Short mmCIF file of C-alpha atoms and ligand atoms in Angstrom, two decimals:
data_model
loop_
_atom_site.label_atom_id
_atom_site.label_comp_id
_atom_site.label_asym_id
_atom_site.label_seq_id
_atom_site.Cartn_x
_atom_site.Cartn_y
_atom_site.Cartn_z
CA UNK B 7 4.83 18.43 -29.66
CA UNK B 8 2.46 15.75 -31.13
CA UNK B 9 4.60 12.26 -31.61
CA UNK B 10 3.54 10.37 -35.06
CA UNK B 11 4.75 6.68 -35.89
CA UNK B 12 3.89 6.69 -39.64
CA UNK B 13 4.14 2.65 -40.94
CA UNK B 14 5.14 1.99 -44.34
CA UNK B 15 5.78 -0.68 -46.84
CA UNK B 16 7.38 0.26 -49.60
CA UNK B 17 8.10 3.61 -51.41
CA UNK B 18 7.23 6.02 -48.70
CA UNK B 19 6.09 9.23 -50.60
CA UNK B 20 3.17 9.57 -48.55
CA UNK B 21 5.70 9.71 -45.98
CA UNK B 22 7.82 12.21 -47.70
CA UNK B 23 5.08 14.24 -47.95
CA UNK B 24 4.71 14.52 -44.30
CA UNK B 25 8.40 14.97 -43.59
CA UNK B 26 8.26 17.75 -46.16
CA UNK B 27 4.85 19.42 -44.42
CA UNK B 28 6.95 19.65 -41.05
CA UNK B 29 10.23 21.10 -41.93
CA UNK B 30 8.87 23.98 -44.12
CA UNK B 31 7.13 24.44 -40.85
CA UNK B 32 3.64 23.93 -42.14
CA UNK B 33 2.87 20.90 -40.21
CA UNK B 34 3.82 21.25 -36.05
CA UNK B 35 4.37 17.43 -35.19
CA UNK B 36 7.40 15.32 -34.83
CA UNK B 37 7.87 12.08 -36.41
CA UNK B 38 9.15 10.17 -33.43
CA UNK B 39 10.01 6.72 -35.23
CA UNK B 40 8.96 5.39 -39.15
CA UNK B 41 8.30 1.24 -39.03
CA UNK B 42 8.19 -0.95 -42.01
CA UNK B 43 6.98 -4.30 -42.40
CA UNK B 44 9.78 -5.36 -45.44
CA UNK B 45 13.44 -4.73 -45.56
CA UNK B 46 15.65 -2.58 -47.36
CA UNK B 47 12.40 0.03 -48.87
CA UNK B 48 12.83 3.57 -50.10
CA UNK B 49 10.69 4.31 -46.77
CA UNK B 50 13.89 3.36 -44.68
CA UNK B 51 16.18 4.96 -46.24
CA UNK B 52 13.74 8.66 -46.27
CA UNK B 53 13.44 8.28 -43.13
CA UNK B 54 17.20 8.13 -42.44
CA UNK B 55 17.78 10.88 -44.56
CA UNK B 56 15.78 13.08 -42.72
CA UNK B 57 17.50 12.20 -39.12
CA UNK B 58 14.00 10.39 -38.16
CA UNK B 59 14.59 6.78 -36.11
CA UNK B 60 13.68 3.71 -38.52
CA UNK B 61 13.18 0.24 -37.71
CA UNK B 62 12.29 -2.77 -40.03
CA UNK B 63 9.82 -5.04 -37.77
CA UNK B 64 10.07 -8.04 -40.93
CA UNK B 65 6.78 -9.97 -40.79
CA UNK B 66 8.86 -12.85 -42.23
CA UNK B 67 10.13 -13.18 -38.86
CA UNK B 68 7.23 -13.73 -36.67
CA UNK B 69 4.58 -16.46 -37.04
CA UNK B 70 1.68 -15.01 -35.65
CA UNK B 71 0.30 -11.99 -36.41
CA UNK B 72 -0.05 -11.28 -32.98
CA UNK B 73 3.53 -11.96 -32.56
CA UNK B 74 4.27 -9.15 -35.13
CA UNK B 75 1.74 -6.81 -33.92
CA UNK B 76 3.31 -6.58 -30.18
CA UNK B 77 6.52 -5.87 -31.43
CA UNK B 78 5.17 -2.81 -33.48
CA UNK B 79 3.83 -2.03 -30.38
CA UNK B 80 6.63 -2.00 -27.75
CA UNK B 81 7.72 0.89 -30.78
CA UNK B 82 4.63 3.18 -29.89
CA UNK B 83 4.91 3.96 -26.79
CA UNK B 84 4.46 7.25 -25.99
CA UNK B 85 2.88 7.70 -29.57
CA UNK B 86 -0.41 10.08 -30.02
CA UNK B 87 -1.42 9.37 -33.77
CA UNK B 88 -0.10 6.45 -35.89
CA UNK B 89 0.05 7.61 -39.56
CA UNK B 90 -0.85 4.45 -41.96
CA UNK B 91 1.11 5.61 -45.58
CA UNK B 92 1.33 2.51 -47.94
CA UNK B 93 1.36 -0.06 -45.05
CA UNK B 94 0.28 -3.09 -47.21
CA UNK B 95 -1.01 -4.91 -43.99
CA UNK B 96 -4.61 -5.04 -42.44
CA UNK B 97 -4.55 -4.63 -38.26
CA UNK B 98 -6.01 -6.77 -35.90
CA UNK B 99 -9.19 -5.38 -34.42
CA UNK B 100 -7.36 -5.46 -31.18
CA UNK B 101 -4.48 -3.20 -32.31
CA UNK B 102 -7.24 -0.62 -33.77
CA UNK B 103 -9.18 -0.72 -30.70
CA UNK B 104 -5.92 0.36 -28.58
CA UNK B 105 -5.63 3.50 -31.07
CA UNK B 106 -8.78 4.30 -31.83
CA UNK B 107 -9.55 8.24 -32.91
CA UNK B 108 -5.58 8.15 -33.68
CA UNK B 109 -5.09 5.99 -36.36
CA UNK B 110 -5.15 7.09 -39.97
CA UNK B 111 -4.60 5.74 -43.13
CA UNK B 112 -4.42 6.91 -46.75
CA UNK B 113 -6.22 4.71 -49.64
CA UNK B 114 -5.92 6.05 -53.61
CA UNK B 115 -9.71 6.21 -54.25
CA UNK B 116 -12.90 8.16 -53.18
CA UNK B 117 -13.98 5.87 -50.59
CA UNK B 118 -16.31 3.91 -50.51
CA UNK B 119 -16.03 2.91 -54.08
CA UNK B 120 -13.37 1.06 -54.74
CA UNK B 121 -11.75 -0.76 -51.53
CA UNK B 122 -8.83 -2.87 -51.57
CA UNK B 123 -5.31 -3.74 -52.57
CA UNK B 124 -5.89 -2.68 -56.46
CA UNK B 125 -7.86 0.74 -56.53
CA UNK B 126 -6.69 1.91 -59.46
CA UNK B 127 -6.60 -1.13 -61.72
CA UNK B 128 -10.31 -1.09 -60.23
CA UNK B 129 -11.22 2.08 -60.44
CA UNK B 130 -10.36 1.80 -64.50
CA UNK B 131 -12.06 -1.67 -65.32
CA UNK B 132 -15.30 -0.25 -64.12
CA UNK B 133 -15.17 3.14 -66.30
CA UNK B 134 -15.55 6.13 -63.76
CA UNK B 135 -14.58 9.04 -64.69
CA UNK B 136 -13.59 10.42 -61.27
CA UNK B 137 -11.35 9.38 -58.79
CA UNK B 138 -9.06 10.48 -56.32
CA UNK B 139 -7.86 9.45 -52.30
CA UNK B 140 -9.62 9.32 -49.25
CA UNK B 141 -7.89 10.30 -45.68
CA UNK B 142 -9.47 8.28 -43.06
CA UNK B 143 -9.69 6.96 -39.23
CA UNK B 144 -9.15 3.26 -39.34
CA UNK B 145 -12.01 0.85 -37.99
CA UNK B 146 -12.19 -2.37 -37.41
CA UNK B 147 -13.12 -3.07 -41.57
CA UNK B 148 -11.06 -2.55 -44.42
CA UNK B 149 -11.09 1.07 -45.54
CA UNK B 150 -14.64 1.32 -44.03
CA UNK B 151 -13.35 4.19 -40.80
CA UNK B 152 -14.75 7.64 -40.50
CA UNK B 153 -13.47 10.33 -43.88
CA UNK B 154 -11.27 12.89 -42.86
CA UNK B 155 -10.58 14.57 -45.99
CA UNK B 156 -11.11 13.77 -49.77
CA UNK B 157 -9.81 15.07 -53.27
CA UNK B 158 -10.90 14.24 -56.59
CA UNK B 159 -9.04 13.77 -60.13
CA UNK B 160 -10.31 13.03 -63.33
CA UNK B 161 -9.70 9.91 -65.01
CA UNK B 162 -9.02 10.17 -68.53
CA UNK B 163 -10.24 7.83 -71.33
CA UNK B 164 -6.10 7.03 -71.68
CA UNK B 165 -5.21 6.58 -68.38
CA UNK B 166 -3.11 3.63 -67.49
CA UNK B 167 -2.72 2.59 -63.47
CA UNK B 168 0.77 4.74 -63.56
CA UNK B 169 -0.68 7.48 -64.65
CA UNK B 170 -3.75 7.46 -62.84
CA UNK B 171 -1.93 6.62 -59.37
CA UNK B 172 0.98 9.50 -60.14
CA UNK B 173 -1.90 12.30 -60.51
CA UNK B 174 -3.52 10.57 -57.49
CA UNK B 175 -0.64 10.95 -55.90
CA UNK B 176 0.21 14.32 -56.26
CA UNK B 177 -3.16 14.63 -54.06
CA UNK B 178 -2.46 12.36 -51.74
CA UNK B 179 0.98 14.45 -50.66
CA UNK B 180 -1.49 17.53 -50.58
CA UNK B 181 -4.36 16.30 -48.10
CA UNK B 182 -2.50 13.44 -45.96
CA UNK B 183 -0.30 16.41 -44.45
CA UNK B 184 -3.23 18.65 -44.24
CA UNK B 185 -5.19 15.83 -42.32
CA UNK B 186 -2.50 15.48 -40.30
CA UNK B 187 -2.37 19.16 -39.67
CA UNK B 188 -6.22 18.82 -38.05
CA UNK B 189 -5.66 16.17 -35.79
CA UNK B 190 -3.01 17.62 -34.53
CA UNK B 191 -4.59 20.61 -34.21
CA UNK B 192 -7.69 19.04 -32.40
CA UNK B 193 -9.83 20.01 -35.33
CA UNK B 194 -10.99 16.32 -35.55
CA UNK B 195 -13.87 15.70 -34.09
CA UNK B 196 -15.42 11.92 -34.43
CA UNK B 197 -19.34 11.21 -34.68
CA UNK B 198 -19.99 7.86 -35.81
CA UNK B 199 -19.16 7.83 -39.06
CA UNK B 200 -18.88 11.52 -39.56
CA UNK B 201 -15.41 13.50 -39.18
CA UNK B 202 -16.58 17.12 -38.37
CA UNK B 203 -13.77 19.80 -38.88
CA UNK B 204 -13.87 22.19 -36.46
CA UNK B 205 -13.40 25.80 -37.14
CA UNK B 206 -10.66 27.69 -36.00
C1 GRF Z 7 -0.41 5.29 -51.89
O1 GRF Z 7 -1.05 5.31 -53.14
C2 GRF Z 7 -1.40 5.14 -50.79
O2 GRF Z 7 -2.64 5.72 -51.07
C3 GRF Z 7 -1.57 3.66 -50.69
O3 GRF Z 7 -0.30 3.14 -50.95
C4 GRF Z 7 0.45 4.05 -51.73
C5 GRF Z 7 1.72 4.33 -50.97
O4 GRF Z 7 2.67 5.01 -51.72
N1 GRF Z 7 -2.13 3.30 -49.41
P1 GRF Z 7 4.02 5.45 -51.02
O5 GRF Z 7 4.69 4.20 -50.51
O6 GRF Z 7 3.69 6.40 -49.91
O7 GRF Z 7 4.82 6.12 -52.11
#
């Protein structure tokens, strides 16, 4: 059985999503261990819920990032993809080096428009009309790695960010699962900066 570590922050319904995928049997992985950078977040407690080990490694705790990092990684050992879902901190190029081609992340726009910490507020100042989330390998850059898989939404003239990011959303716990699904499949195949999907 594949191992994931999926990291989170926060809410963890990007994570939910994935739990979800694997026990109505859809997704054939095991979620071997859920970290999160910040106490006491919904992420935690999911994970609990669903019989799936948890640990908080606190970033308040360690003063180098370094520091922080090597602790997450004594927790992946054994690990073959480490899921990014709402993980509010960038990597160090040397922990994406050690898992390159097997670390992914989620980001809530159509890469590579609109980068960053605020998507949606973004993605709404400037006036598109489309948006949507991106499933991708992590590089070395911010939101720059290889696209795995991408869906669109509309963005209507009375969108706020809450109602943009819950539609958003609803893809994002449709394609992060089904990305998932690939690698672990072996589907994934990396070219530069091209994901090909290989057939069955
Ligand atoms: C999602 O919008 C994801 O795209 C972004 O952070 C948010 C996480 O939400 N990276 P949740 O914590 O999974 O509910």
């Amino acid at each position: 059985m594949v191992k994931l570590a999926v990291l989170c922050s926060g809410r963890g319904s990007d994570l939910q999503s994935i739990i979800d995928s694997i026990q109505r049997g859809e997704l054939q992985a095991e979620i071997s261990i859920v970290i999160t950078d910040k106490p006491n977040v919904m992420a935690l407690e999911r994970a609990e819920k669903a019989g799936i080990k948890n640990i908080c490694v606190d970033r308040k705790n360690f003063d180098t990032r370094a520091d922080f990092e090597a602790e997450i990684l004594k927790n992946l050992v054994g690990i073959d993809l480490v899921v990014l879902a709402g993980f509010m901190r960038i990597l160090s190029p040397d922990f994406v080096r050690k898992f390159s081609g097997r670390l992914m992340n989620i980001h809530p726009s159509l890469l590579p428009a609109f980068p960053g910490a605020h998507a949606h507020r973004d993605v709404l100042a400037y006036g598109v009309k489309v948006s949507g989330c991106t499933v991708h390998f992590v590089d070395e850059g911010t939101d720059s790695g290889p696209i795995i898989l991408q869906s669109a939404v509309k963005v209507l003239d009375d969108d706020t960010e809450e109602t943009l990011a819950a539609r958003v959303l609803e893809q994002e716990h449709i394609i992060y699962p089904q990305a998932i699904k690939l690698f672990v499949e072996g589907k994934l195949k990396i070219e530069g900066r091209h994901v090909k999907i290989l057939e069955d």
